[in-house]
Coordinates of C-alpha atoms in Angstrom, one line a residue:
Chain G
M1 CA 14.8 -8.0 -1.5
T2 CA 14.8 -8.9 -5.2
K3 CA 15.0 -12.6 -4.3
R4 CA 11.8 -12.3 -2.0
L5 CA 10.0 -10.3 -4.7
C6 CA 10.9 -13.0 -7.3
L7 CA 9.7 -15.7 -4.9
A8 CA 6.4 -13.8 -4.2
A9 CA 5.9 -13.3 -7.9
A10 CA 6.5 -17.0 -8.5
V11 CA 4.0 -18.0 -5.8
A12 CA 1.4 -15.5 -7.0
C13 CA 1.8 -16.8 -10.5
A14 CA 1.4 -20.4 -9.4
L15 CA -1.7 -19.5 -7.4
A16 CA -3.2 -17.6 -10.3
Q17 CA -2.6 -20.6 -12.6
S18 CA -4.2 -23.1 -10.2
A19 CA -7.2 -20.9 -9.6
H20 CA -7.8 -20.6 -13.3
A21 CA -7.3 -24.3 -13.7
A22 CA -10.1 -25.2 -11.2
G23 CA -12.5 -22.5 -12.1
I24 CA -16.1 -22.3 -10.8
E25 CA -17.3 -23.7 -14.1
D26 CA -15.4 -26.9 -13.4
I27 CA -17.1 -27.5 -10.1
F28 CA -20.7 -26.5 -10.8
S29 CA -22.8 -27.4 -13.7
L30 CA -26.5 -26.5 -14.3
R31 CA -28.7 -29.0 -16.1
G32 CA -32.4 -29.6 -16.5
Y33 CA -35.1 -31.7 -18.0
G34 CA -38.8 -31.4 -18.5
T35 CA -41.9 -32.6 -20.3
F36 CA -44.7 -30.5 -21.7
G37 CA -47.7 -32.8 -22.3
V38 CA -51.4 -32.6 -23.0
A39 CA -53.6 -35.5 -22.1
H40 CA -57.3 -36.4 -22.4
S41 CA -59.5 -39.0 -20.7
D42 CA -62.9 -40.0 -21.9
N43 CA -64.0 -41.0 -18.4
D44 CA -65.8 -37.9 -16.9
E45 CA -66.6 -39.6 -13.6
A46 CA -63.0 -39.9 -12.3
D47 CA -59.5 -38.5 -12.8
V48 CA -56.7 -40.4 -14.4
V49 CA -53.6 -39.6 -12.3
N50 CA -50.0 -40.6 -12.3
D51 CA -49.5 -41.0 -8.6
L52 CA -52.4 -42.1 -6.6
C53 CA -51.3 -40.8 -3.2
S54 CA -49.9 -37.4 -4.3
Q55 CA -52.1 -36.3 -7.1
E56 CA -55.5 -35.0 -6.2
K57 CA -56.4 -33.8 -9.6
G58 CA -55.8 -35.4 -13.0
V59 CA -57.5 -35.6 -16.3
G60 CA -61.1 -36.8 -17.0
Y61 CA -63.5 -35.4 -14.4
T62 CA -61.6 -32.3 -13.3
D63 CA -60.7 -31.4 -16.9
S64 CA -61.3 -33.4 -20.0
W65 CA -58.0 -32.2 -21.5
S66 CA -55.2 -31.0 -19.3
T67 CA -51.5 -30.4 -19.2
R68 CA -51.3 -31.3 -15.5
L69 CA -51.0 -35.1 -16.0
D70 CA -47.7 -35.3 -17.7
S71 CA -46.1 -31.9 -17.6
K72 CA -43.1 -31.3 -15.3
S73 CA -39.9 -29.4 -15.2
A74 CA -36.7 -29.9 -13.2
L75 CA -33.5 -28.0 -12.6
Q76 CA -30.3 -29.7 -11.3
I77 CA -27.0 -28.4 -10.0
D78 CA -24.1 -30.8 -10.1
M79 CA -21.1 -30.2 -7.9
H80 CA -17.9 -31.9 -8.7
F81 CA -15.7 -31.1 -5.8
T82 CA -12.9 -33.6 -6.3
D83 CA -12.5 -36.8 -8.2
R84 CA -14.1 -38.7 -5.3
L85 CA -16.6 -36.2 -3.8
S86 CA -19.5 -34.8 -5.7
G87 CA -23.0 -33.5 -4.9
V88 CA -26.3 -33.1 -6.6
V89 CA -29.4 -31.0 -6.0
Q90 CA -32.5 -31.4 -8.1
L91 CA -35.8 -29.5 -7.9
V92 CA -38.9 -30.8 -9.7
S93 CA -42.0 -28.9 -10.4
E94 CA -45.1 -30.9 -11.2
S95 CA -48.8 -31.2 -10.4
L96 CA -48.9 -32.7 -7.0
S97 CA -51.0 -31.8 -4.0
N98 CA -49.3 -32.0 -0.7
K99 CA -50.6 -31.2 2.7
S100 CA -48.1 -29.3 4.8
W101 CA -47.8 -30.1 8.5
D102 CA -50.4 -27.6 9.5
G103 CA -53.0 -29.1 7.1
D104 CA -52.9 -26.5 4.4
I105 CA -52.9 -27.8 0.8
N106 CA -49.9 -26.6 -1.1
E107 CA -50.4 -25.3 -4.6
E108 CA -49.6 -27.5 -7.5
W109 CA -46.3 -26.9 -9.3
V110 CA -44.5 -25.8 -6.1
P111 CA -40.9 -27.1 -6.7
T112 CA -40.0 -30.0 -4.4
L113 CA -36.5 -31.2 -3.6
E114 CA -36.2 -34.6 -5.3
W115 CA -32.4 -35.1 -4.9
A116 CA -30.0 -33.4 -2.5
N117 CA -27.0 -35.5 -1.6
L118 CA -23.3 -35.9 -1.4
S119 CA -21.6 -38.9 -3.0
Y120 CA -18.2 -40.2 -2.1
K121 CA -16.3 -42.8 -4.1
V122 CA -14.5 -44.8 -1.5
T123 CA -12.9 -47.0 -4.1
D124 CA -13.6 -47.7 -7.7
E125 CA -16.2 -50.3 -6.7
L126 CA -17.7 -48.7 -3.5
T127 CA -19.7 -45.5 -3.5
V128 CA -21.5 -44.0 -0.5
R129 CA -24.2 -41.4 -0.6
A130 CA -25.8 -39.4 2.1
G131 CA -28.8 -37.0 1.9
R132 CA -32.0 -37.1 -0.2
V133 CA -32.2 -39.8 -2.8
V134 CA -35.0 -41.2 -4.9
L135 CA -36.1 -44.5 -3.5
P136 CA -34.3 -47.1 -5.6
F137 CA -36.9 -49.9 -5.5
L138 CA -38.4 -50.1 -9.0
M139 CA -36.1 -50.5 -12.1
S140 CA -36.8 -47.0 -13.6
A141 CA -37.8 -45.3 -10.3
E142 CA -34.8 -43.0 -10.1
Y143 CA -35.3 -41.6 -13.6
S144 CA -39.1 -42.2 -14.0
K145 CA -39.7 -38.4 -14.1
V146 CA -37.1 -37.8 -16.8
G147 CA -39.3 -38.2 -19.9
F148 CA -36.3 -38.0 -22.3
A149 CA -34.7 -41.0 -20.6
N150 CA -37.6 -43.3 -21.1
H151 CA -39.1 -44.7 -24.2
W152 CA -42.7 -44.4 -23.0
M153 CA -44.6 -41.2 -22.5
R154 CA -46.1 -42.4 -19.3
G155 CA -45.1 -45.6 -17.5
P156 CA -47.7 -48.2 -16.3
T157 CA -49.7 -46.6 -13.5
E158 CA -50.4 -50.1 -12.1
V159 CA -46.7 -50.4 -11.2
Y160 CA -45.3 -46.8 -11.1
G161 CA -48.4 -45.0 -9.9
Q162 CA -48.7 -46.9 -6.6
M163 CA -45.4 -45.9 -5.1
P164 CA -46.4 -42.8 -3.1
F165 CA -42.9 -41.9 -1.9
A166 CA -40.5 -40.5 -4.5
S167 CA -37.6 -39.7 -2.3
M168 CA -36.2 -40.5 1.2
D169 CA -33.7 -38.9 3.4
G170 CA -30.9 -41.2 4.5
G171 CA -28.0 -43.0 3.0
D172 CA -27.0 -45.6 0.5
V173 CA -24.1 -47.8 -0.3
S174 CA -23.4 -49.3 -3.7
Y175 CA -20.8 -51.9 -4.6
K176 CA -20.1 -52.6 -8.2
Q177 CA -17.9 -55.4 -9.5
A178 CA -16.9 -56.5 -13.0
H179 CA -16.4 -60.2 -13.8
G180 CA -15.2 -60.6 -17.4
D181 CA -17.9 -59.1 -19.5
S182 CA -20.6 -58.8 -16.9
T183 CA -21.1 -56.4 -14.0
S184 CA -22.9 -56.9 -10.8
T185 CA -24.1 -54.2 -8.4
V186 CA -25.4 -54.6 -4.9
R187 CA -27.1 -51.6 -3.4
A188 CA -28.5 -51.0 0.1
S189 CA -30.3 -47.9 1.3
Y190 CA -31.8 -46.8 4.6
G191 CA -33.8 -43.7 5.4
G192 CA -37.0 -42.1 6.3
L193 CA -39.3 -39.2 5.5
A194 CA -42.2 -37.3 6.7
Y195 CA -44.8 -38.1 4.1
R196 CA -47.3 -35.5 3.3
S197 CA -50.0 -36.2 0.8
Y198 CA -53.5 -34.8 0.3
A199 CA -54.9 -38.0 1.8
F200 CA -52.9 -38.4 5.0
L201 CA -49.8 -37.6 6.9
A202 CA -47.3 -40.2 7.9
Q203 CA -43.8 -40.8 9.2
V204 CA -42.1 -43.4 7.1
Q205 CA -39.0 -45.5 7.5
M206 CA -37.7 -47.5 4.6
K207 CA -34.9 -49.7 3.6
T208 CA -34.1 -51.3 0.3
L209 CA -31.7 -53.9 -1.0
S210 CA -31.1 -54.6 -4.7
Y211 CA -29.0 -56.8 -6.9
T212 CA -28.4 -55.9 -10.5
L213 CA -26.6 -58.0 -13.1
E214 CA -25.6 -56.5 -16.5
K215 CA -24.2 -58.5 -19.3
G216 CA -24.3 -57.2 -22.8
P217 CA -27.8 -56.4 -23.8
L218 CA -29.3 -58.0 -20.7
T219 CA -29.9 -56.4 -17.3
A220 CA -31.6 -58.4 -14.6
R221 CA -32.5 -57.1 -11.2
A222 CA -34.1 -58.2 -8.0
A223 CA -35.0 -55.9 -5.1
Y224 CA -36.6 -55.9 -1.7
M225 CA -38.0 -53.0 0.2
G226 CA -39.3 -52.8 3.7
I227 CA -41.5 -49.9 4.8
T228 CA -42.9 -49.0 8.1
F229 CA -45.3 -46.1 8.4
R230 CA -47.2 -44.4 11.1
S231 CA -50.2 -42.4 10.2
I232 CA -50.3 -39.1 12.1
H233 CA -53.9 -38.3 11.4
D234 CA -56.4 -40.4 13.2
L235 CA -58.8 -41.2 10.4
G236 CA -61.6 -42.0 12.9
L237 CA -62.1 -45.5 11.6
S238 CA -60.2 -47.2 14.4
P239 CA -62.8 -46.9 17.3
N240 CA -65.6 -48.0 15.0
Y241 CA -63.8 -51.1 13.8
Q242 CA -62.7 -51.9 17.3
Q243 CA -66.2 -51.6 18.6
F244 CA -67.4 -53.9 15.9
A245 CA -64.5 -56.4 16.6
N246 CA -65.5 -56.5 20.3
T247 CA -69.2 -57.1 19.5
A248 CA -68.4 -59.8 16.9
A249 CA -66.0 -61.6 19.2
A250 CA -68.6 -61.6 22.0
L251 CA -71.0 -63.2 19.5
N252 CA -68.4 -65.8 18.4
F253 CA -67.9 -64.4 14.9
D254 CA -64.1 -64.9 15.3
E255 CA -63.1 -64.4 11.7
A256 CA -65.0 -61.2 11.4
A257 CA -63.6 -60.0 14.7
D258 CA -60.1 -60.8 13.5
V259 CA -60.5 -58.8 10.2
A260 CA -62.0 -55.9 12.1
S261 CA -59.4 -55.7 14.8
E262 CA -56.7 -55.9 12.1
V263 CA -58.2 -52.8 10.4
A264 CA -58.6 -51.1 13.8
R265 CA -55.0 -51.8 14.6
T266 CA -53.9 -50.4 11.2
F267 CA -55.6 -47.1 11.8
R268 CA -54.3 -46.5 15.3
H269 CA -51.1 -44.5 15.8
T270 CA -48.8 -47.5 15.5
W271 CA -46.0 -48.5 13.2
Y272 CA -47.2 -50.7 10.5
P273 CA -44.8 -52.8 8.5
S274 CA -45.0 -53.8 4.8
K275 CA -42.7 -55.8 2.6
W276 CA -42.2 -55.3 -1.1
Y277 CA -40.5 -57.6 -3.6
T278 CA -39.6 -57.1 -7.2
V279 CA -37.8 -58.7 -10.1
G280 CA -37.2 -57.0 -13.4
A281 CA -35.2 -57.3 -16.6
T282 CA -34.3 -55.4 -19.7
Y283 CA -33.1 -56.9 -23.0
D284 CA -31.9 -54.2 -25.4
P285 CA -29.8 -55.4 -28.3
G286 CA -30.2 -52.0 -30.0
A287 CA -32.6 -52.4 -32.9
W288 CA -35.4 -53.4 -30.5
F289 CA -35.9 -53.8 -26.7
V290 CA -38.1 -55.4 -24.2
L291 CA -38.4 -54.9 -20.5
G292 CA -40.7 -56.0 -17.7
E293 CA -41.1 -56.0 -13.9
L294 CA -43.1 -57.9 -11.4
V295 CA -43.9 -56.5 -8.0
H296 CA -45.6 -57.9 -4.9
S297 CA -46.7 -55.8 -2.0
D298 CA -47.1 -57.8 1.2
Q299 CA -48.6 -57.2 4.6
R300 CA -49.9 -53.9 3.6
R301 CA -53.5 -53.9 4.3
I302 CA -54.6 -50.5 3.4
P303 CA -54.8 -50.7 0.5
S304 CA -54.7 -54.5 0.4
D305 CA -51.9 -56.8 -0.7
Y306 CA -51.4 -56.7 -4.5
T307 CA -49.3 -58.1 -7.3
T308 CA -48.6 -56.1 -10.3
G309 CA -46.4 -56.2 -13.4
Y310 CA -45.9 -55.1 -16.9
V311 CA -44.1 -56.0 -20.2
S312 CA -43.1 -53.2 -22.5
G313 CA -41.2 -53.3 -25.8
G314 CA -40.3 -51.2 -28.8
V315 CA -38.4 -51.1 -32.1
R316 CA -35.9 -48.4 -33.1
M317 CA -36.4 -47.3 -36.7
G318 CA -34.2 -44.3 -37.3
K319 CA -35.6 -41.4 -35.3
L320 CA -38.8 -43.3 -34.6
T321 CA -39.5 -45.7 -31.7
P322 CA -42.9 -47.3 -31.7
Y323 CA -43.7 -49.1 -28.5
A324 CA -46.4 -50.9 -26.6
T325 CA -46.9 -51.8 -22.9
F326 CA -49.3 -54.2 -21.2
S327 CA -49.7 -53.8 -17.4
K328 CA -51.9 -55.4 -14.8
V329 CA -52.5 -55.2 -11.1
E330 CA -54.4 -57.8 -9.1
F331 CA -55.5 -56.9 -5.6
D332 CA -56.0 -59.5 -2.9
K333 CA -59.7 -58.7 -2.4
E334 CA -60.4 -60.6 0.8
D335 CA -58.0 -58.9 3.2
H336 CA -60.1 -56.3 4.9
V337 CA -63.7 -57.2 3.9
I338 CA -65.6 -58.3 7.0
P339 CA -67.4 -61.6 6.1
T340 CA -71.0 -61.3 7.1
A341 CA -72.1 -64.9 6.5
G342 CA -74.6 -66.1 9.1
M343 CA -74.7 -62.8 11.0
P344 CA -77.8 -61.4 12.6
A345 CA -79.2 -58.5 10.5
E346 CA -78.0 -55.7 12.8
L347 CA -74.4 -56.9 13.0
A348 CA -74.3 -57.6 9.3
G349 CA -75.5 -54.0 8.7
F350 CA -72.8 -52.7 10.9
A351 CA -70.2 -54.8 9.0
D352 CA -71.6 -53.6 5.6
A353 CA -71.3 -50.0 6.7
L354 CA -67.7 -50.4 7.7
N355 CA -66.9 -52.4 4.5
T356 CA -68.4 -49.6 2.4
A357 CA -66.6 -46.8 4.3
L358 CA -63.2 -48.4 3.9
D359 CA -64.0 -49.5 0.4
G360 CA -64.9 -46.0 -0.8
A361 CA -62.2 -44.2 1.2
F362 CA -59.0 -46.2 0.7
T363 CA -59.3 -49.6 -0.7
G364 CA -61.8 -51.9 -2.3
D365 CA -60.8 -53.9 -5.3
R366 CA -58.8 -51.7 -7.7
S367 CA -57.7 -54.5 -10.0
Q368 CA -57.2 -53.3 -13.6
Q369 CA -55.2 -53.8 -16.8
T370 CA -53.9 -51.3 -19.3
L371 CA -52.8 -51.7 -22.9
S372 CA -50.8 -48.8 -24.2
V373 CA -49.4 -48.1 -27.6
G374 CA -47.2 -45.1 -28.5
L375 CA -44.6 -43.5 -30.6
R376 CA -41.5 -41.6 -29.7
W377 CA -39.9 -39.3 -32.3
D378 CA -36.4 -38.0 -31.6
V379 CA -37.2 -35.0 -33.8
Y380 CA -34.3 -32.8 -32.8
N381 CA -31.2 -32.9 -30.6
G382 CA -32.3 -32.9 -27.0
F383 CA -36.0 -33.0 -27.9
A384 CA -38.3 -36.0 -28.2
L385 CA -42.0 -35.9 -29.3
K386 CA -44.3 -38.6 -28.0
A387 CA -47.8 -39.8 -28.5
Q388 CA -49.5 -42.5 -26.5
Y389 CA -52.9 -44.2 -26.3
D390 CA -54.0 -46.1 -23.2
H391 CA -56.9 -48.5 -22.9
V392 CA -57.7 -49.1 -19.3
M393 CA -59.8 -52.1 -18.4
L394 CA -61.2 -52.5 -14.9
D395 CA -61.9 -55.9 -13.4
D396 CA -65.6 -56.5 -12.7
N397 CA -66.7 -54.4 -9.8
S398 CA -63.3 -52.8 -9.6
L399 CA -62.8 -49.1 -8.7
G400 CA -59.6 -48.9 -10.7
L401 CA -56.6 -46.7 -10.0
F402 CA -58.5 -43.4 -10.3
A403 CA -58.7 -40.3 -8.2
N404 CA -61.7 -38.1 -7.5
R405 CA -64.3 -40.7 -8.2
Q406 CA -67.8 -39.2 -8.6
P407 CA -71.1 -40.6 -7.6
G408 CA -71.8 -41.7 -11.2
F409 CA -68.6 -43.7 -11.5
D410 CA -69.0 -47.1 -13.2
R411 CA -67.2 -49.9 -11.5
G412 CA -65.6 -52.4 -13.9
G413 CA -65.8 -50.1 -17.0
N414 CA -63.2 -49.1 -19.6
T415 CA -61.4 -45.8 -20.1
N416 CA -59.4 -44.4 -23.0
V417 CA -56.6 -41.9 -22.5
V418 CA -54.6 -40.1 -25.2
G419 CA -51.6 -37.9 -24.7
L420 CA -49.1 -35.8 -26.7
S421 CA -45.9 -34.6 -25.2
V422 CA -42.5 -33.0 -25.8
D423 CA -39.6 -34.2 -23.6
F424 CA -36.4 -32.2 -23.4
V425 CA -33.0 -32.2 -21.6
F426 CA -30.2 -29.7 -21.4
Chain X
M1 CA -2.6 -37.3 -72.0
N2 CA -0.3 -34.3 -72.2
H3 CA 2.3 -33.5 -69.5
R4 CA 0.3 -30.8 -67.7
M5 CA -2.7 -33.0 -67.4
K6 CA -0.6 -35.8 -66.1
K7 CA 0.8 -33.5 -63.3
L8 CA -2.8 -32.4 -62.4
A9 CA -4.0 -36.0 -62.3
V10 CA -1.1 -37.0 -59.9
L11 CA -1.8 -33.9 -57.8
A12 CA -5.5 -34.7 -57.7
S13 CA -5.0 -38.3 -56.6
L14 CA -2.5 -37.1 -54.0
L15 CA -4.9 -34.6 -52.5
T16 CA -7.7 -37.2 -52.5
G17 CA -5.4 -39.6 -50.8
I18 CA -4.5 -37.1 -48.1
A19 CA -8.1 -36.1 -47.6
A20 CA -9.1 -39.8 -47.1
A21 CA -6.3 -40.3 -44.6
N22 CA -7.4 -37.2 -42.7
A23 CA -11.0 -38.4 -42.5
E24 CA -10.0 -41.4 -40.3
V25 CA -11.1 -41.2 -36.7
V26 CA -8.7 -42.6 -34.1
V27 CA -9.2 -43.3 -30.4
I28 CA -6.2 -42.0 -28.3
V29 CA -5.0 -42.4 -24.8
N30 CA -2.1 -41.1 -22.7
P31 CA 1.2 -42.9 -23.5
K32 CA 1.3 -44.0 -19.9
H33 CA -1.8 -46.1 -20.4
P34 CA -0.7 -49.8 -20.1
A35 CA -2.7 -51.3 -23.0
A36 CA -1.4 -51.2 -26.6
S37 CA -4.9 -51.4 -28.0
M38 CA -8.5 -51.4 -26.8
T39 CA -11.7 -53.0 -28.1
A40 CA -14.7 -51.1 -29.3
D41 CA -16.7 -52.6 -26.4
Q42 CA -14.2 -51.4 -23.8
I43 CA -14.2 -47.9 -25.3
A44 CA -18.0 -47.9 -25.5
N45 CA -18.3 -48.8 -21.8
I46 CA -16.2 -45.7 -20.9
Y47 CA -18.2 -43.4 -23.1
L48 CA -21.6 -44.7 -21.9
G49 CA -20.8 -44.4 -18.2
K50 CA -20.4 -48.1 -17.4
D51 CA -16.6 -47.9 -16.8
A52 CA -15.2 -44.9 -14.9
S53 CA -11.5 -45.9 -15.1
L54 CA -10.7 -43.3 -17.8
S55 CA -11.8 -39.7 -18.3
P56 CA -13.4 -39.4 -21.8
L57 CA -13.6 -36.3 -23.9
D58 CA -16.2 -35.5 -26.5
L59 CA -16.0 -33.4 -29.6
P60 CA -18.8 -30.8 -30.1
E61 CA -22.2 -32.2 -31.0
S62 CA -21.9 -30.7 -34.5
A63 CA -18.8 -32.7 -35.3
G64 CA -19.2 -35.5 -37.8
Q65 CA -16.5 -37.5 -36.0
R66 CA -18.7 -37.6 -32.9
T67 CA -21.7 -39.1 -34.7
E68 CA -19.4 -41.5 -36.5
F69 CA -17.6 -42.5 -33.2
Y70 CA -20.8 -43.4 -31.3
N71 CA -22.3 -45.1 -34.3
K72 CA -19.3 -47.3 -35.0
V73 CA -18.0 -47.9 -31.5
A74 CA -21.2 -48.2 -29.5
G75 CA -23.8 -48.8 -32.2
K76 CA -25.9 -46.0 -31.0
D77 CA -27.2 -42.7 -32.4
T78 CA -27.0 -39.3 -30.7
A79 CA -30.5 -39.5 -29.2
Q80 CA -29.9 -42.9 -27.6
V81 CA -26.5 -41.8 -26.2
K82 CA -28.2 -38.7 -24.7
A83 CA -31.0 -40.8 -23.2
I84 CA -28.4 -43.2 -21.6
W85 CA -26.6 -40.3 -20.1
A86 CA -29.8 -38.6 -18.9
R87 CA -30.4 -41.7 -16.8
L88 CA -27.0 -41.4 -15.2
V89 CA -26.8 -37.6 -14.9
F90 CA -30.3 -37.0 -13.5
T91 CA -29.8 -39.7 -10.8
G92 CA -26.6 -38.1 -9.7
K93 CA -24.5 -41.1 -10.7
S94 CA -21.9 -39.7 -13.0
Q95 CA -21.1 -36.9 -15.4
P96 CA -21.0 -37.1 -19.2
P97 CA -17.7 -36.8 -21.1
K98 CA -16.2 -33.3 -21.0
E99 CA -16.6 -31.5 -24.3
V100 CA -13.6 -29.9 -26.1
G101 CA -13.6 -27.7 -29.1
S102 CA -11.4 -29.6 -31.5
S103 CA -9.2 -32.7 -32.2
A104 CA -6.2 -30.6 -31.5
E105 CA -7.5 -29.5 -28.1
A106 CA -8.4 -33.2 -27.3
V107 CA -4.9 -34.3 -28.1
K108 CA -3.5 -31.7 -25.9
Q109 CA -5.7 -32.7 -22.9
V110 CA -5.1 -36.4 -23.3
A111 CA -1.4 -35.8 -23.5
G112 CA -1.6 -34.0 -20.2
N113 CA -3.8 -36.5 -18.3
D114 CA -2.8 -40.1 -17.4
K115 CA -6.5 -41.1 -17.6
G116 CA -7.4 -39.2 -20.7
I117 CA -9.1 -40.8 -23.7
A118 CA -10.6 -39.2 -26.8
Y119 CA -11.6 -39.8 -30.4
V120 CA -9.9 -37.4 -32.9
D121 CA -9.0 -36.9 -36.5
K122 CA -6.1 -39.0 -37.4
S123 CA -4.3 -35.9 -38.7
A124 CA -4.2 -34.4 -35.2
V125 CA -2.4 -37.4 -33.6
D126 CA 1.2 -36.9 -32.7
A127 CA 3.8 -38.5 -30.5
S128 CA 2.4 -37.0 -27.3
V129 CA -0.5 -39.6 -27.4
K130 CA -1.0 -43.2 -28.2
A131 CA -3.6 -44.5 -30.6
V132 CA -5.5 -47.6 -29.4
L133 CA -8.2 -48.0 -32.0
T134 CA -8.8 -46.8 -35.6
L135 CA -12.5 -46.6 -36.6
P136 CA -13.4 -48.9 -39.5

C-alpha cells in the first residue's frame, strides 16, 4: 500500500513539474504593431490611397487631412507548440473597403485575417507552411504593413500600391542553405483566394517562386508570380466590345477588331492569366543603406502591362534616419486603346466611346513618378516617429494612381502629400 | 604616505580592479557545445534570427549588458534590433530570444540546455557553462 502511494506521489510530482515547465505562457504569446498617422494631400480632385484596389477613400478629395491613409493596428497570437511546430494568427485593422459576397460594402477598420497558418520545420533547412500567408512576391510585402519594421513612413505607391491581394490561402515551402558566409533561400508558394474589393469580385489563383541570396550587407532577390483571376461580376463591357469587334472585323479593321475582342474576352467569365517578374536588392552596411526593386507586370490587360520600380536610401545618425525614395511606373499605353485611324465616323465614334469608358473605369495611362523625402526618429523604445513629404508627378495626360477622381481632375498634374506618424510594436 | 593611507590605497585599487573585471560581458554556451570559441558574426547571426541552431537568451531591455552586447557583437542599436525582429516575428518566421531576469538566471538556463547561448556578466560565469567570446 505504501509502495503504491509512494509511486502515485512520485508520478503526481513528475506530472506537476512537467505541467509547470510547459505552461500556457510558453506556448502562446501575444504581440502587436500599429501606426497612427495623419496625412494631407493638396489635390482636392482625387484621393491619394495606399492600395488602389482595396481603398475607396483616401486623402485629398474625401478629406484634405485624414488619419485613414496610414493608420492601422494589428494583433498577433504566436503559438509555439513544439520545437518544430508553430502557428500564427494576425488580425489587421485598417481603412479598406471590401464588398462582401452579397454586395454590401463592409465598414472600414473591420479587422481582417492577414495571417493564419501552421509552420512545420521538417529539417533545419526545410520549412513547410499551410494556411493563410501574405503573398511573398515583393521584397517587403510580408511586413509592408509593419510600420516599425520599415524605414519609410509609406512605401512607393507605384510598386506597393498596385498589389491588390495582401494574403492568399494555400501553402508554401522554403529551403534555406548556408554556404560559407552566404545564405540562399528558395521559396515556392501556391494558393488562392476569393478577392473582394469595392471595385469587383474575383476568384484568384496564385503561385510564386523566389530566390534570395544574403551575404553580409547584401541581399539580392528575384521572384516570379503567376496569377489567374476570374471576375465574378459581369461588368457589362464585354457584349459592347464584342459587338464592336464583330463590326470592325466585317469592315476589315482587323487590328481594331483584335484589340476589342481581347478586351471582350477579358471581361467575360473566364480565367485570365498574368505573369509578374521582379528583382530587388538591399545593401545595408549599417551606417547607411540603399534598396531597390524592379517589377514587370505582363499579360495583364486591365489595367494594361506596366513596369515599375524604385530606389530608396537612408543614413543612420544616432536615433535619426533621414531617407529618400524615387519611384516610377510606366504603363504600356497601347494595349487596350482601339486604333481609329481611317475609320468611318460612326465606327470611330463607337470606338472612342468604348476607349473612354474603359479609360475612365479601369485603365488609361496611369504613368507617374514620385519623389519622397522623410525622417524617422526612434524616439523611445518600441516607438518611432516619422515625417514624410511626397511629390507626385503625373506623365502628360496620365490619370495617376489616384482613387475617387472627380470631374475637375487635372490629367498630368502634380500633387504634394505630407504625413506624420507614430509606429509602435509590442 | 602613512600606513593607513597605504592600506586604503591598496584596498581602493583592489576594489576598482574587481569592479572592472565584473563589468566584462561574456558569451556562454552549454559545455556540450562542440566549439571552443565563436566569432562575433556567428553570435550575431543567432541573435538576429539568421541562424536557428542555438536558443539565445536576452537580458532585460534595461540591462546595460544588453545594449553593449548588440552594439559590440552586431554593430546595431536597440531600435535596429527591434526592427529586424519585427520583420521576422510579424511574418511568422521566428521568435525573438527568450528574456531572462539576470545573468545568474541565464547561466542556470544555459547550463541546463544543450542549445543554450547567452551573454552574461563575467562574474556570473561558473563551471557549469563554457565561455566562447569575451566582449572587447
